[in-house]
PDB file of C-alpha atoms in Angstrom:
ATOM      1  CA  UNK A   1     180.136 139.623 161.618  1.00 86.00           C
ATOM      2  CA  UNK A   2     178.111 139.333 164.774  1.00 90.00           C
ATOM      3  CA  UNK A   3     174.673 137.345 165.122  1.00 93.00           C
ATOM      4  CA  UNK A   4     171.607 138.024 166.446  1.00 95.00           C
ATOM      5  CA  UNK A   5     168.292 136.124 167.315  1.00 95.00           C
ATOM      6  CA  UNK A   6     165.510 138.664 166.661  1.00 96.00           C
ATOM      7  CA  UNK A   7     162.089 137.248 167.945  1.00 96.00           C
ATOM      8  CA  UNK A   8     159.209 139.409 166.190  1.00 96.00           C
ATOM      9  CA  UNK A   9     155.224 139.435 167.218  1.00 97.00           C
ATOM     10  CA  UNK A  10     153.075 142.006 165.604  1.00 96.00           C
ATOM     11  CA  UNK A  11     149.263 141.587 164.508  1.00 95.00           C
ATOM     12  CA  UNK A  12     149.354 139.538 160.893  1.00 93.00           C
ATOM     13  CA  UNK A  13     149.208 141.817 157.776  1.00 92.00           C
ATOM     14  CA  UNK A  14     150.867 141.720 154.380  1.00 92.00           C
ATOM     15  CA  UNK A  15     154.319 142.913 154.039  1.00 91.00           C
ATOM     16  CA  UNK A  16     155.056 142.450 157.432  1.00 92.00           C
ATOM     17  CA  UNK A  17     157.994 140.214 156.898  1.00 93.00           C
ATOM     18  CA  UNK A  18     158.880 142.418 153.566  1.00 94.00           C
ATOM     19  CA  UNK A  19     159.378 145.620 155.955  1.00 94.00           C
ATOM     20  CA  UNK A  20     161.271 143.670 158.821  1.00 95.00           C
ATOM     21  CA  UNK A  21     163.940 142.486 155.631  1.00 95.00           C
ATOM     22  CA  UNK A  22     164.069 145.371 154.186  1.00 95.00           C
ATOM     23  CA  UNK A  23     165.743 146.785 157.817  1.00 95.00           C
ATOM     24  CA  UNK A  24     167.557 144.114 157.821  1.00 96.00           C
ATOM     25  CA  UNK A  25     169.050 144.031 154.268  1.00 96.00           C
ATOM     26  CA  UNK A  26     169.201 148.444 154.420  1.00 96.00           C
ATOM     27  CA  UNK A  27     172.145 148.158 157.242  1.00 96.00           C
ATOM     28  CA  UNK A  28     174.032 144.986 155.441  1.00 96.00           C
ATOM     29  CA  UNK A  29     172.890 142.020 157.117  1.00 95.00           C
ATOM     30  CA  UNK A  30     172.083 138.869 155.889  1.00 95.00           C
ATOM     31  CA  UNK A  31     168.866 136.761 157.107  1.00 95.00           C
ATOM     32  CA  UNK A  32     170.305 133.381 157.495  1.00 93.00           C
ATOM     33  CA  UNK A  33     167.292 131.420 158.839  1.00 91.00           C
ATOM     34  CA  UNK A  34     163.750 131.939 160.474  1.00 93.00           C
ATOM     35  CA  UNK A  35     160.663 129.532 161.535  1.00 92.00           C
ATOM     36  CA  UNK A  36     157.592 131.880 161.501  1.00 93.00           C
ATOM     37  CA  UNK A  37     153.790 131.611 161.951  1.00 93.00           C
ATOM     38  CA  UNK A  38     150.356 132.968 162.353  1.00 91.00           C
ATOM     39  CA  UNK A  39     148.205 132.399 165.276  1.00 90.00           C
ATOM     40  CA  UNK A  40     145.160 133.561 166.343  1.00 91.00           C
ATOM     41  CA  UNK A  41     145.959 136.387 163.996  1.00 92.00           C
ATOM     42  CA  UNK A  42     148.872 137.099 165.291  1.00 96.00           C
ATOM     43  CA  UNK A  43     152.109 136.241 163.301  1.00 95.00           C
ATOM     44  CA  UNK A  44     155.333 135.528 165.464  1.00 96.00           C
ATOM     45  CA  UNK A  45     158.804 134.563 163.905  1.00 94.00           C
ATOM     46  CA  UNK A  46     161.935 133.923 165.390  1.00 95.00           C
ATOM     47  CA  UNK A  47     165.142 134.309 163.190  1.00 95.00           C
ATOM     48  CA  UNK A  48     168.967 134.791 162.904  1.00 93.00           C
ATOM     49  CA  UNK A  49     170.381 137.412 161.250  1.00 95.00           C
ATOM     50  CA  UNK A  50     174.328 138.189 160.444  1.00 94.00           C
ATOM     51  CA  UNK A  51     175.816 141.683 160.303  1.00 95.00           C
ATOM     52  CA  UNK A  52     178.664 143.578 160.149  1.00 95.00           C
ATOM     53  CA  UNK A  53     179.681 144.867 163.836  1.00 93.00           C
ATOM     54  CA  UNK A  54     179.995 148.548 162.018  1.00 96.00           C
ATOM     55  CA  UNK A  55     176.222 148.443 161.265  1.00 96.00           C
ATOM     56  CA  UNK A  56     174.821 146.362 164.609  1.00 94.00           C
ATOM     57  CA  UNK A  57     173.788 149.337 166.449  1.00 95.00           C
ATOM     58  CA  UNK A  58     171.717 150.867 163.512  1.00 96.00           C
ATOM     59  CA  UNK A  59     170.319 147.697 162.520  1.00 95.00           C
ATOM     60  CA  UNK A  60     169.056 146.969 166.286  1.00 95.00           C
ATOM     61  CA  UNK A  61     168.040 150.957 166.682  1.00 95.00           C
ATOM     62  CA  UNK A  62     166.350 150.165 163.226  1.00 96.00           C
ATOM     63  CA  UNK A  63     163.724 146.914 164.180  1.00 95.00           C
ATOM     64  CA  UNK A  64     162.949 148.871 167.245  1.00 94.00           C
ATOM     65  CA  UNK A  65     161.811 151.693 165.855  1.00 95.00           C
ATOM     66  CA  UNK A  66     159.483 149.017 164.356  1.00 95.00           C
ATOM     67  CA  UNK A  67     157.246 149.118 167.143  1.00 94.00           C
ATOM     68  CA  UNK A  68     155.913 152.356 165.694  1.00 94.00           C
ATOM     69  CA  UNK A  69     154.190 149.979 163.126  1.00 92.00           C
ATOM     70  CA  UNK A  70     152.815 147.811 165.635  1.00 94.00           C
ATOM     71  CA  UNK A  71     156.496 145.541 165.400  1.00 95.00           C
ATOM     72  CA  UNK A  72     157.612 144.327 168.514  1.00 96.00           C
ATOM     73  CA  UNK A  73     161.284 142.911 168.125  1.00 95.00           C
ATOM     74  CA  UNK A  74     163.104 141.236 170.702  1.00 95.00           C
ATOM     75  CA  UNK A  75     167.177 141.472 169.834  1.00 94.00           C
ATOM     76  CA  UNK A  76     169.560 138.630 171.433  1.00 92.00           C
ATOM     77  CA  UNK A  77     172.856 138.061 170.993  1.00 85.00           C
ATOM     78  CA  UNK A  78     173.566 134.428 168.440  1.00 79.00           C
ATOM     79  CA  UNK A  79     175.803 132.337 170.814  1.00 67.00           C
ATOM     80  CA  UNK A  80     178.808 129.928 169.811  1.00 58.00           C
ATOM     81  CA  UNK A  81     179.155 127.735 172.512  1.00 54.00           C
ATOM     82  CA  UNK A  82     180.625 124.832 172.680  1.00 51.00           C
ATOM     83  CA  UNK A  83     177.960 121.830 172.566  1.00 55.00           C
ATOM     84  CA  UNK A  84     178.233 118.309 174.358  1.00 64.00           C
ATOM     85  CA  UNK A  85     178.670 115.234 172.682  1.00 83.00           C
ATOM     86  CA  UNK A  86     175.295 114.622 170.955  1.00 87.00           C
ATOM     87  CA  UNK A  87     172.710 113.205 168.287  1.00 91.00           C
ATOM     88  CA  UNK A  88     170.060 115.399 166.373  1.00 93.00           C
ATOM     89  CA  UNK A  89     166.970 113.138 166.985  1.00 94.00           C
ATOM     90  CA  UNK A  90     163.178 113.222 165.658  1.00 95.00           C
ATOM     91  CA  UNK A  91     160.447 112.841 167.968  1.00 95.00           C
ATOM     92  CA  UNK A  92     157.351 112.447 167.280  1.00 96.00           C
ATOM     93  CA  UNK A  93     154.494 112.225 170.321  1.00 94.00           C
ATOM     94  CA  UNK A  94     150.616 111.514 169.839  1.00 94.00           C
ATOM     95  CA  UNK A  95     148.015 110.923 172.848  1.00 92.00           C
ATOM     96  CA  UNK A  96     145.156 112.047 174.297  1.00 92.00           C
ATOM     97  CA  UNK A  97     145.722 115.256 175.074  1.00 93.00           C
ATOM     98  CA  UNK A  98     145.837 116.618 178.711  1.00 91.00           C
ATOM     99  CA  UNK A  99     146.817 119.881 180.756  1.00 91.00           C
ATOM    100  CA  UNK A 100     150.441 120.007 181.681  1.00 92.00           C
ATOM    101  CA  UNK A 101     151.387 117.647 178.816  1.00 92.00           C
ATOM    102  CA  UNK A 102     154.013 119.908 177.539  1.00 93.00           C
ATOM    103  CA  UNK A 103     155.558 120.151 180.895  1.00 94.00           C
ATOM    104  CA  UNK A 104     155.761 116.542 181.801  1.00 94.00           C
ATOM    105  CA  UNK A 105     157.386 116.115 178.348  1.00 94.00           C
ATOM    106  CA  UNK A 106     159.925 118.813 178.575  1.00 94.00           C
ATOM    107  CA  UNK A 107     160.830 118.377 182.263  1.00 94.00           C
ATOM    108  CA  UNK A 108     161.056 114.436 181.715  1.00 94.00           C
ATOM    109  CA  UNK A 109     163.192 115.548 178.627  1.00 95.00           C
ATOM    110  CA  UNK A 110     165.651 118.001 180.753  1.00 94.00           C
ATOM    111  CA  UNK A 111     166.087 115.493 183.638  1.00 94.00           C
ATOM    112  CA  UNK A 112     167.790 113.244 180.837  1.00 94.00           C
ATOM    113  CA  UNK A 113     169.452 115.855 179.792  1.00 93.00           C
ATOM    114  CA  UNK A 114     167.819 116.511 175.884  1.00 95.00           C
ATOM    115  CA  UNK A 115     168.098 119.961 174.490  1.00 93.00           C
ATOM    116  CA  UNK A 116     165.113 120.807 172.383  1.00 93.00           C
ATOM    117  CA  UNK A 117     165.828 122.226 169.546  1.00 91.00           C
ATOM    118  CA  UNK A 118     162.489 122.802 167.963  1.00 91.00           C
ATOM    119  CA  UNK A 119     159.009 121.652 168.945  1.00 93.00           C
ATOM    120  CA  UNK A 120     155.918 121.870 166.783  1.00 93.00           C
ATOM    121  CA  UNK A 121     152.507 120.707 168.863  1.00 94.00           C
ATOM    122  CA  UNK A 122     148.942 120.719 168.108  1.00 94.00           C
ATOM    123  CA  UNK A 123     145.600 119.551 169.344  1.00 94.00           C
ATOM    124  CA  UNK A 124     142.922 118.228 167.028  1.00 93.00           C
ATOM    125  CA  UNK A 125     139.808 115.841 167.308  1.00 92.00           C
ATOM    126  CA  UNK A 126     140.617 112.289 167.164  1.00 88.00           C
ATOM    127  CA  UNK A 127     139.387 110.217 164.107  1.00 87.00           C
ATOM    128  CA  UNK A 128     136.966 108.261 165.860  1.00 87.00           C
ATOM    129  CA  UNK A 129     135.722 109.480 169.179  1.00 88.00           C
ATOM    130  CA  UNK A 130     136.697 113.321 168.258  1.00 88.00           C
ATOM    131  CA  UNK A 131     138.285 113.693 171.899  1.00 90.00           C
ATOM    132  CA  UNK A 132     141.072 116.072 171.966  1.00 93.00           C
ATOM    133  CA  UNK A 133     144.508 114.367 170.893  1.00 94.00           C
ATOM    134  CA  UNK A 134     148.277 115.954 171.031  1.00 95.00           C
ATOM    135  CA  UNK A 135     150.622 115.784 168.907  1.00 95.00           C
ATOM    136  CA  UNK A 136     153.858 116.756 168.815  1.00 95.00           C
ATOM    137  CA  UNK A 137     157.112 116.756 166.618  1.00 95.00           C
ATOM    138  CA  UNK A 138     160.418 117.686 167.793  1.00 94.00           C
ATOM    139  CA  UNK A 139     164.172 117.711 167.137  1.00 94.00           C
ATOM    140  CA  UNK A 140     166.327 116.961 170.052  1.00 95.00           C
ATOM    141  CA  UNK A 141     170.426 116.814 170.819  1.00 93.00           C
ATOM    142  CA  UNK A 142     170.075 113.557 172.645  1.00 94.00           C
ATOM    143  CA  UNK A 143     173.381 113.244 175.114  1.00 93.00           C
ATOM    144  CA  UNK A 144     175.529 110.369 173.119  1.00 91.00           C
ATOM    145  CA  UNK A 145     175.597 108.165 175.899  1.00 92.00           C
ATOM    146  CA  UNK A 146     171.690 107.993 176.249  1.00 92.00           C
ATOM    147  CA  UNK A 147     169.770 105.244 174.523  1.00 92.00           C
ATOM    148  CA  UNK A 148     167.245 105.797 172.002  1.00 92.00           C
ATOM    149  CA  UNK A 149     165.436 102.783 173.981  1.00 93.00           C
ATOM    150  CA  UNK A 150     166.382 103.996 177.258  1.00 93.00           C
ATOM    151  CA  UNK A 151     164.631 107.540 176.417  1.00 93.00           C
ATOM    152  CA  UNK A 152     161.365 106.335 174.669  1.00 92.00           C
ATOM    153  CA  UNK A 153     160.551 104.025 177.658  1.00 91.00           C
ATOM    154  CA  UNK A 154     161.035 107.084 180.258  1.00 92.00           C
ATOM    155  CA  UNK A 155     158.823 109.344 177.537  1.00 93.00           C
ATOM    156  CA  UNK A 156     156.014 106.445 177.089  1.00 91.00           C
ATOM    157  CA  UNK A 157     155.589 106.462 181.014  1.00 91.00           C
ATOM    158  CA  UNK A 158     154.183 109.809 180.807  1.00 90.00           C
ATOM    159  CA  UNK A 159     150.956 108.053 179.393  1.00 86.00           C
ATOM    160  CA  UNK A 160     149.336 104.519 178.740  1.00 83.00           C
ATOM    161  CA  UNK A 161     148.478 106.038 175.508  1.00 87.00           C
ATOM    162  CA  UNK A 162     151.361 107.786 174.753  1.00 89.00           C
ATOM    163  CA  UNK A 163     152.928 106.916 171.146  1.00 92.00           C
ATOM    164  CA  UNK A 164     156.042 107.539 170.911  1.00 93.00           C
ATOM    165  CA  UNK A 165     158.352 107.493 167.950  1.00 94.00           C
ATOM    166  CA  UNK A 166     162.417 108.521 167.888  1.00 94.00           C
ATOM    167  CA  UNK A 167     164.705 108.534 164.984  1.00 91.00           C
ATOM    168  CA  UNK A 168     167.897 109.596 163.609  1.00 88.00           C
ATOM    169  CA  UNK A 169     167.251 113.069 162.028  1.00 79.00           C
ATOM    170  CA  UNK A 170     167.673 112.273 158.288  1.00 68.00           C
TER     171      UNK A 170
END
């Protein structure tokens, strides 16, 4: 079986996701797991997908063709690499939000040497003063022989107001 990451952007309609897996299940592959949404009316999804190496070059041919229907699809090849040592860890970030605050955050995260697995950010009005606050949830691979106390001390000198919060993924 080979794997591929197929990253998908096409203007939200229905069925949308109903034609991409039928293509998917029509050359024998199995969709193993996605994270999708819809933004500005756009819907964008990134998932894995297994299939037998007999059937890899239709199946790719196959979501290409999609961009007749106003699919784009992006194929890459899944990857088994060896990982380091590491913990899955929860973040969760809220603060007044600020340009370049997903930067600082990610490049204070890769000088530590954090992999970020997934990251889910928004900005809304704050409760009281309705200024623009961030927030941001994340699931790391924190290097084994970096503190939990060590990182949320470097992360909470982004910002005075910076609330940070790190956990064991349960």
């Amino acid at each position: 079986m080979d794997h591929l990451v197929l990253t998908i952007i096409a203007a939200d309609k229905p069925g949308l996701v109903e034609r991409i897996a039928q293509n998917i299940a029509a050359h024998g592959g199995n969709w193993l797991e996605s994270r999708m949404a819809h933004m500005a009316g756009q819907f964008a999804g990134i998932l894995r997908v297994s299939v037998p190496a007999e059937h890899r070059q239709a199946l790719v041919g196959a979501l290409e063709d999609l961009s007749t229907h106003g699919i784009r699809v992006l194929v890459g090849e899944g990857s088994t690499g060896q990982a380091l040592a590491s913990k899955p860890i929860v973040m969760t970030l809220v603060g007044n939000d600020r340009s370049g605050i997903v930067r600082e955050i990610t490049a204070l995260l890769s000088k530590q040497g954090v992999n970020l697995e997934r990251l889910s950010t928004d900005v809304r009005p704050a409760p009281m003063s309705g200024d623009p606050l961030f927030t941001a949830e994340a699931l790391l691979q924190v290097p084994s022989t970096l503190s939990l106390d060590k990182l949320q001390e470097c992360l909470e000198t982004l910002a005075d107001d910076l609330m940070v919060e790190l956990h064991n993924e349960e």
